[in-house]
Short mmCIF file of N, CA and C in Angstrom, two decimals:
data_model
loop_
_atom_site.label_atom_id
_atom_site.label_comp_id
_atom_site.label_asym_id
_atom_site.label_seq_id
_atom_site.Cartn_x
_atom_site.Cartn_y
_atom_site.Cartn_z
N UNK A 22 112.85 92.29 137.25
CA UNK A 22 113.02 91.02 136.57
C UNK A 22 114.50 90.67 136.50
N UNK A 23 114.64 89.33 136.66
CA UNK A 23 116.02 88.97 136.51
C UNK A 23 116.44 88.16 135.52
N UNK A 24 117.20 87.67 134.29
CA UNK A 24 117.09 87.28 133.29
C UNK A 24 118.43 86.04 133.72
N UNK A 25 118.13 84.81 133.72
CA UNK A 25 119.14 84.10 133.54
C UNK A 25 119.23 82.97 132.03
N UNK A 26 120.69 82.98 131.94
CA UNK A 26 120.94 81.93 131.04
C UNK A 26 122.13 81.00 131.26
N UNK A 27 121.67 80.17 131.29
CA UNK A 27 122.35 78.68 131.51
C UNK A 27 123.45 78.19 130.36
N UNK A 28 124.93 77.82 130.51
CA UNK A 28 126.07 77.33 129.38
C UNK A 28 126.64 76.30 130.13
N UNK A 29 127.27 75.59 129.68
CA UNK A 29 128.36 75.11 129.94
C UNK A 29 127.66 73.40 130.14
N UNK A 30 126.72 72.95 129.59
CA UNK A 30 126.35 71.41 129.88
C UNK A 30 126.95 70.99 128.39
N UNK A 31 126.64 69.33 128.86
CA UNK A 31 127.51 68.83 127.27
C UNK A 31 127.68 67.03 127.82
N UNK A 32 127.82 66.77 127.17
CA UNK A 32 128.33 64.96 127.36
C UNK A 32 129.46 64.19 127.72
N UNK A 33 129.51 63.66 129.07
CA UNK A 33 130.99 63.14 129.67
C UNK A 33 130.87 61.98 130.05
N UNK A 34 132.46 61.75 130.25
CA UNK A 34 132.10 60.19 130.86
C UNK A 34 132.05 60.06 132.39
N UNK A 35 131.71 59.07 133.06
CA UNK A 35 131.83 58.78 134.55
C UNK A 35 133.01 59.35 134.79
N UNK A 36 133.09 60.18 135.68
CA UNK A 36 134.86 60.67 135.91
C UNK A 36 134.92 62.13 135.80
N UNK A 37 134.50 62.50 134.55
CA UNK A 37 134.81 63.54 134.36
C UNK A 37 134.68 64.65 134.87
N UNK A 38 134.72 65.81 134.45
CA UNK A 38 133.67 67.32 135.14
C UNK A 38 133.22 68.15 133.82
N UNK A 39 132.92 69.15 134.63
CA UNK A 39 132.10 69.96 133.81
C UNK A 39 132.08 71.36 134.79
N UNK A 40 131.82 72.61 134.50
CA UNK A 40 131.31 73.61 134.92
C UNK A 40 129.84 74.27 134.28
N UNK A 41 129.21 74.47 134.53
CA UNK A 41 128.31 75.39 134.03
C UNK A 41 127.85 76.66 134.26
N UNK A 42 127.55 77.55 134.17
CA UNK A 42 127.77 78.80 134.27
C UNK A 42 126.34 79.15 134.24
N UNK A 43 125.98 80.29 134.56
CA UNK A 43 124.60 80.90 134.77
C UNK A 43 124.46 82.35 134.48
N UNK A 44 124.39 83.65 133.88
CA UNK A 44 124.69 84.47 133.86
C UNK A 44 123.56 85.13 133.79
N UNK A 45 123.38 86.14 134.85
CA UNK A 45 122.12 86.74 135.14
C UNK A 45 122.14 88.34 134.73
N UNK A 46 120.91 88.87 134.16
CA UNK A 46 121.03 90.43 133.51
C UNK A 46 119.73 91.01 134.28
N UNK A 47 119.49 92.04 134.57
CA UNK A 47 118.10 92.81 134.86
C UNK A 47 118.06 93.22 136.15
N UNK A 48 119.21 93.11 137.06
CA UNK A 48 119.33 93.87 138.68
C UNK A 48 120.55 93.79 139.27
N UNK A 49 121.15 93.94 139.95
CA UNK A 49 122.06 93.42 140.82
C UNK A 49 121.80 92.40 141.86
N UNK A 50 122.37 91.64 142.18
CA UNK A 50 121.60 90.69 142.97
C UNK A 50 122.17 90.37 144.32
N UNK A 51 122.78 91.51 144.89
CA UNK A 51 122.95 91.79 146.48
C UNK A 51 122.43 91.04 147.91
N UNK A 52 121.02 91.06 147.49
CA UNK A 52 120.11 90.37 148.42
C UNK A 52 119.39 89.25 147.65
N UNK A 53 120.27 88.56 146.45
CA UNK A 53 119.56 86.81 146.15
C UNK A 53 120.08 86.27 146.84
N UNK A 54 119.66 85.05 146.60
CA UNK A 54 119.97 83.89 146.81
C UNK A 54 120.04 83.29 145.03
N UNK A 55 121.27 82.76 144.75
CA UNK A 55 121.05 81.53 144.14
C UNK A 55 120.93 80.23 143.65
N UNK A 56 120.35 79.74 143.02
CA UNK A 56 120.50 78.14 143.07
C UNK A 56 120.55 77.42 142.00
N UNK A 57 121.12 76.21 142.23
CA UNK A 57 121.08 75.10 140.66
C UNK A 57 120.16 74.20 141.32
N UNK A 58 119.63 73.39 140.35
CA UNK A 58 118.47 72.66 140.65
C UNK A 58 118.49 71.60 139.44
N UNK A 59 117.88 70.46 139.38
CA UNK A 59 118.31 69.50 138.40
C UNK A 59 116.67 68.42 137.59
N UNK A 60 116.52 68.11 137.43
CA UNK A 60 115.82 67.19 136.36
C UNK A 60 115.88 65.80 135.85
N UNK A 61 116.53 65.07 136.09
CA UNK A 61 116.68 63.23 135.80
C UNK A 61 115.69 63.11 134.73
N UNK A 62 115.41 62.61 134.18
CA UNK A 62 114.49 62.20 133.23
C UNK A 62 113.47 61.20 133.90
N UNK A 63 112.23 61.36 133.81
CA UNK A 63 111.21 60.75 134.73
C UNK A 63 110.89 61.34 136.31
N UNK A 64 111.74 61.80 136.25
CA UNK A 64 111.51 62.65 137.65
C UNK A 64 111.47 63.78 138.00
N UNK A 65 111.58 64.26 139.44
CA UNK A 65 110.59 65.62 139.92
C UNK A 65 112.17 66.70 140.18
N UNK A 66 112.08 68.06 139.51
CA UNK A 66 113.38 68.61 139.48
C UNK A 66 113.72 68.96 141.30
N UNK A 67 114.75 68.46 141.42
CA UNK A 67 115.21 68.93 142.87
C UNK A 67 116.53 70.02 142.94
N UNK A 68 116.68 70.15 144.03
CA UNK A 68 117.75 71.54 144.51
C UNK A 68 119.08 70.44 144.77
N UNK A 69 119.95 71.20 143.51
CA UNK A 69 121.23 71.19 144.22
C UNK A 69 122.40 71.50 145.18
N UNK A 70 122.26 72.83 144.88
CA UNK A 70 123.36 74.14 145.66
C UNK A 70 122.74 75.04 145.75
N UNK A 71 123.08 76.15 146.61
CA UNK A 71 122.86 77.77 146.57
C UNK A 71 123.79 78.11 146.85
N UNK A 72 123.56 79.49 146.62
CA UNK A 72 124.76 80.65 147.06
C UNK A 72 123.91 81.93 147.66
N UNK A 73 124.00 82.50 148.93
CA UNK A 73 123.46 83.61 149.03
C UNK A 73 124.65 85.02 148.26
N UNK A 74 124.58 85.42 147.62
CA UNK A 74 124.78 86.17 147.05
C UNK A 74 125.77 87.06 147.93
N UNK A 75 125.20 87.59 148.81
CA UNK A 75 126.32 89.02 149.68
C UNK A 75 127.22 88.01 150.51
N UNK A 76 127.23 87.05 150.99
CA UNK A 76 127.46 86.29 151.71
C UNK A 76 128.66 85.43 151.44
N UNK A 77 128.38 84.73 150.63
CA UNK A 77 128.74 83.64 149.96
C UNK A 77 128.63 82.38 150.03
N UNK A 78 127.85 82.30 151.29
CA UNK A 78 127.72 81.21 152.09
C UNK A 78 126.82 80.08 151.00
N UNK A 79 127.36 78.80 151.26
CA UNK A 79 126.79 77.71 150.55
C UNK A 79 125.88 76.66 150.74
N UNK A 80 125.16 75.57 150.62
CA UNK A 80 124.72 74.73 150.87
C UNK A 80 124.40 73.77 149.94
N UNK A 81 124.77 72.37 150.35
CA UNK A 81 124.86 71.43 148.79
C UNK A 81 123.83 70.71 149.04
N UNK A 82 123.35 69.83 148.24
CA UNK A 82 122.31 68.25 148.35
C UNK A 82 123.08 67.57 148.84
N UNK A 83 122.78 66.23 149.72
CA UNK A 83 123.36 65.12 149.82
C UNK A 83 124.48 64.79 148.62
N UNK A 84 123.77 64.30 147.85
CA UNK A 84 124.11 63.91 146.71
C UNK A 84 125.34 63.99 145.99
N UNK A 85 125.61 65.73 146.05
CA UNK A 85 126.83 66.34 145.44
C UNK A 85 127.77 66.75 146.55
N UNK A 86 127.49 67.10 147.52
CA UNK A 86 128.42 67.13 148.82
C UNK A 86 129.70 66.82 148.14
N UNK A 87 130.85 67.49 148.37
CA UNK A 87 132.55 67.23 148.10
C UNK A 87 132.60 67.13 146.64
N UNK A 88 131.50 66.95 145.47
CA UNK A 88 132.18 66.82 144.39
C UNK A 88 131.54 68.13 144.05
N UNK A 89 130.64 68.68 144.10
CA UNK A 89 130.03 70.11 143.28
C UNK A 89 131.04 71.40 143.66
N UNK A 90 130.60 72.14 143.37
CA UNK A 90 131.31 72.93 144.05
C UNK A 90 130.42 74.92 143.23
N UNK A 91 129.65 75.40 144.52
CA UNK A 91 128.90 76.37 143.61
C UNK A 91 129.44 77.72 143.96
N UNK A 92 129.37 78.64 143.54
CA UNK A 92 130.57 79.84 143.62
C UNK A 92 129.85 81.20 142.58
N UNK A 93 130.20 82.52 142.92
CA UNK A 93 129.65 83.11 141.93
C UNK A 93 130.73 84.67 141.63
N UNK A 94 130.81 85.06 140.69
CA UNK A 94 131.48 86.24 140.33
C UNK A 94 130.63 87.52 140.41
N UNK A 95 131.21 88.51 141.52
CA UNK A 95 130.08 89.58 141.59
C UNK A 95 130.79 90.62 140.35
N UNK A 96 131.70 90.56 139.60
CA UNK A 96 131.90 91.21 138.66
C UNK A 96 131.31 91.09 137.23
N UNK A 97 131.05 89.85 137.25
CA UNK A 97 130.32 89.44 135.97
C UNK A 97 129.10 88.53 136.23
N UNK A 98 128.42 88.91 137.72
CA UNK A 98 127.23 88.47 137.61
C UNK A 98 126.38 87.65 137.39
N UNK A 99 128.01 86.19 137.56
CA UNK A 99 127.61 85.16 136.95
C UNK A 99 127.58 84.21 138.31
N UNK A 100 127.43 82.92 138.59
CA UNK A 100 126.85 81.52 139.35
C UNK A 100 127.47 80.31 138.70
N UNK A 101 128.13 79.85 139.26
CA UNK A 101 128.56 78.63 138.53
C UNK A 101 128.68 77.30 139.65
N UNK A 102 128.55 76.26 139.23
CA UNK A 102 128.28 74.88 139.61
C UNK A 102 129.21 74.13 138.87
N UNK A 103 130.81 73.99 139.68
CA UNK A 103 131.65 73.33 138.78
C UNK A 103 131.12 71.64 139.73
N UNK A 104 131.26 70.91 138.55
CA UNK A 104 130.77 69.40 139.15
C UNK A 104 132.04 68.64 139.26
N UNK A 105 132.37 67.41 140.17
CA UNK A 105 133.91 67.09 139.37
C UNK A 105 133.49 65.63 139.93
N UNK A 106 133.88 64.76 139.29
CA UNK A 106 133.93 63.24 139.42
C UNK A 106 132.25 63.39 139.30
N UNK A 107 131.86 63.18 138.09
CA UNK A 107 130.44 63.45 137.41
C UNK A 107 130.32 61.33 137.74
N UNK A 108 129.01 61.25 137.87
CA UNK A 108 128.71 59.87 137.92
C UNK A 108 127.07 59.76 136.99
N UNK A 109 126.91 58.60 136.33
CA UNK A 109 126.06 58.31 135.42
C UNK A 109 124.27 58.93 136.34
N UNK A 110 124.46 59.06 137.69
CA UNK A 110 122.94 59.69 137.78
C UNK A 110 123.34 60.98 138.26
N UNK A 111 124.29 61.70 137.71
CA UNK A 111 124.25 63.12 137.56
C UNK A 111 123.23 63.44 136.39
N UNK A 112 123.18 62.42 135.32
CA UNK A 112 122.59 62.73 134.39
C UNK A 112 121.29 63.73 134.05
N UNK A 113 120.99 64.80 134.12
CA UNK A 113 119.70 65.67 133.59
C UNK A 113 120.02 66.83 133.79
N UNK A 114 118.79 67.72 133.36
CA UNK A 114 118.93 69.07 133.01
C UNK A 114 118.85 69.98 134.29
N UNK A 115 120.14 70.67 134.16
CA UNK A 115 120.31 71.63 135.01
C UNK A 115 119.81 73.35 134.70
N UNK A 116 118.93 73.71 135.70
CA UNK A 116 118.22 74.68 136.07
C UNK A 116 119.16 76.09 137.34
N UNK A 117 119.53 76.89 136.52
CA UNK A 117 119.58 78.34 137.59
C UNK A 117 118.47 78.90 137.51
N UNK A 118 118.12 79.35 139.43
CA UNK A 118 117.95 79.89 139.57
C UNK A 118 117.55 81.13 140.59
N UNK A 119 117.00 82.05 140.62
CA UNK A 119 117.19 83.38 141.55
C UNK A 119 116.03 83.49 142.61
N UNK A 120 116.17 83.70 143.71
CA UNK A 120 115.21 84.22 144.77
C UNK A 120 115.43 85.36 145.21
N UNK A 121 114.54 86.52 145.63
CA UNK A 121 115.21 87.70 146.03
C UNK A 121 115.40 87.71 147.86
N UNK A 122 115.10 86.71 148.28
CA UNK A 122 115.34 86.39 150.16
C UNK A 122 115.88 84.89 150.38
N UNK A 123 116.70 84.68 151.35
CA UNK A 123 116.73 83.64 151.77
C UNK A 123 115.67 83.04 152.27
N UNK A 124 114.62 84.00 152.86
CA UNK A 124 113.14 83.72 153.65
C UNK A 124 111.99 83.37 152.56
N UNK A 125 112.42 83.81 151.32
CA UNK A 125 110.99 83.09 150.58
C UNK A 125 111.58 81.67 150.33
N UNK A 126 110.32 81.31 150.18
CA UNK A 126 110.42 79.47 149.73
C UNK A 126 110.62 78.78 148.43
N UNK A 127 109.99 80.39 147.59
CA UNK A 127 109.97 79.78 146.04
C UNK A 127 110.72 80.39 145.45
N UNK A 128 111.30 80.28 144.31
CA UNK A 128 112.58 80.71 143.68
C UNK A 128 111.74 81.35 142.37
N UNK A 129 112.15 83.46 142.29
CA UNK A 129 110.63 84.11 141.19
C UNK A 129 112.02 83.96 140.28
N UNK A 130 113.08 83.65 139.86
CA UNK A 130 113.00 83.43 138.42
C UNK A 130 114.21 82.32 138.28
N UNK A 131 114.08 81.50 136.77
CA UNK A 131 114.31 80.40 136.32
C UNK A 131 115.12 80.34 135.03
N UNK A 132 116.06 79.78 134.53
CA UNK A 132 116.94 79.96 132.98
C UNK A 132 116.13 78.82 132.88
N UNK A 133 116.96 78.75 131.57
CA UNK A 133 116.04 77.69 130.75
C UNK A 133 116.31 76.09 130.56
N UNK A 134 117.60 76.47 131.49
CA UNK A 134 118.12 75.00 131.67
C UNK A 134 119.08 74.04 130.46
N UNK A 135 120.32 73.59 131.40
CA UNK A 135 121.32 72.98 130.43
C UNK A 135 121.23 71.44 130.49
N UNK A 136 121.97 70.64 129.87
CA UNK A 136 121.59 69.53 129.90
C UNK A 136 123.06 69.10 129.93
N UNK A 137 122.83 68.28 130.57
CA UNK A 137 124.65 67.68 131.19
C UNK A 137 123.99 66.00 130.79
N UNK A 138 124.62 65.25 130.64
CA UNK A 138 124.92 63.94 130.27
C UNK A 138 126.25 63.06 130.59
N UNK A 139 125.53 62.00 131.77
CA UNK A 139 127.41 61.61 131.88
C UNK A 139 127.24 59.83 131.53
N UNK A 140 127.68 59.55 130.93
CA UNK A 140 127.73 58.62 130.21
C UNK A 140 128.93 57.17 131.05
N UNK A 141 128.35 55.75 131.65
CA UNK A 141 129.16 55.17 131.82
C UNK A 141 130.59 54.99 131.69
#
């Protein structure tokens, strides 16, 4: 089992940034993959970023391309998704989380999700 928890959301204006952080307990995670994933309000949660873990290698959404930026600390086990020039449909709740292959499709565990807000 892998235990994540989600920090660092909060309320900004158009412009701003934010980081959020993810910090995972219950394995080492050598061979994850991880990911942020998001929520809008009314809508269906989609994938932002990953990180394969040994690798480091990245991949963004359309969407966030040049402003996200996802990265992870193998000392403290943590994942982070710094955002920068946040725009009003960044707006919803952000989701880490863990796959143990790049080859599976579904992602076996999930935090509980932060909530970022960017405000005109």
């Amino acid at each position: 089992q892998v235990q994540l928890v989600e920090s660092g959301g909060g309320l900004v204006q158009a412009g701003d940034s934010l980081r959020l952080s993810c910090a995972a307990s219950g394995r080492t995670l050598d061979n994850y993959v991880m990911g942020w994933f998001r929520r809008a309000p009314g809508k269906e949660r989609v994938f932002v970023a990953r990180v394969i873990w040994s690798t480091g290698t990245t991949t963004y959404a359309d969407s966030v391309q040049g402003r996200f930026t996802i990265s992870r600390d193998n000392a403290k086990n943590t994942v982070y998704l710094q955002m920068n020039n946040l725009e009003p449909e960044d707006t919803a709740v952000y989701y880490c989380a863990a796959k143990r292959s790049l080859y599976r499709t579904q992602y076996d565990f999930w935090g509980q999700g932060t909530q970022v807000t960017v405000s005109p």
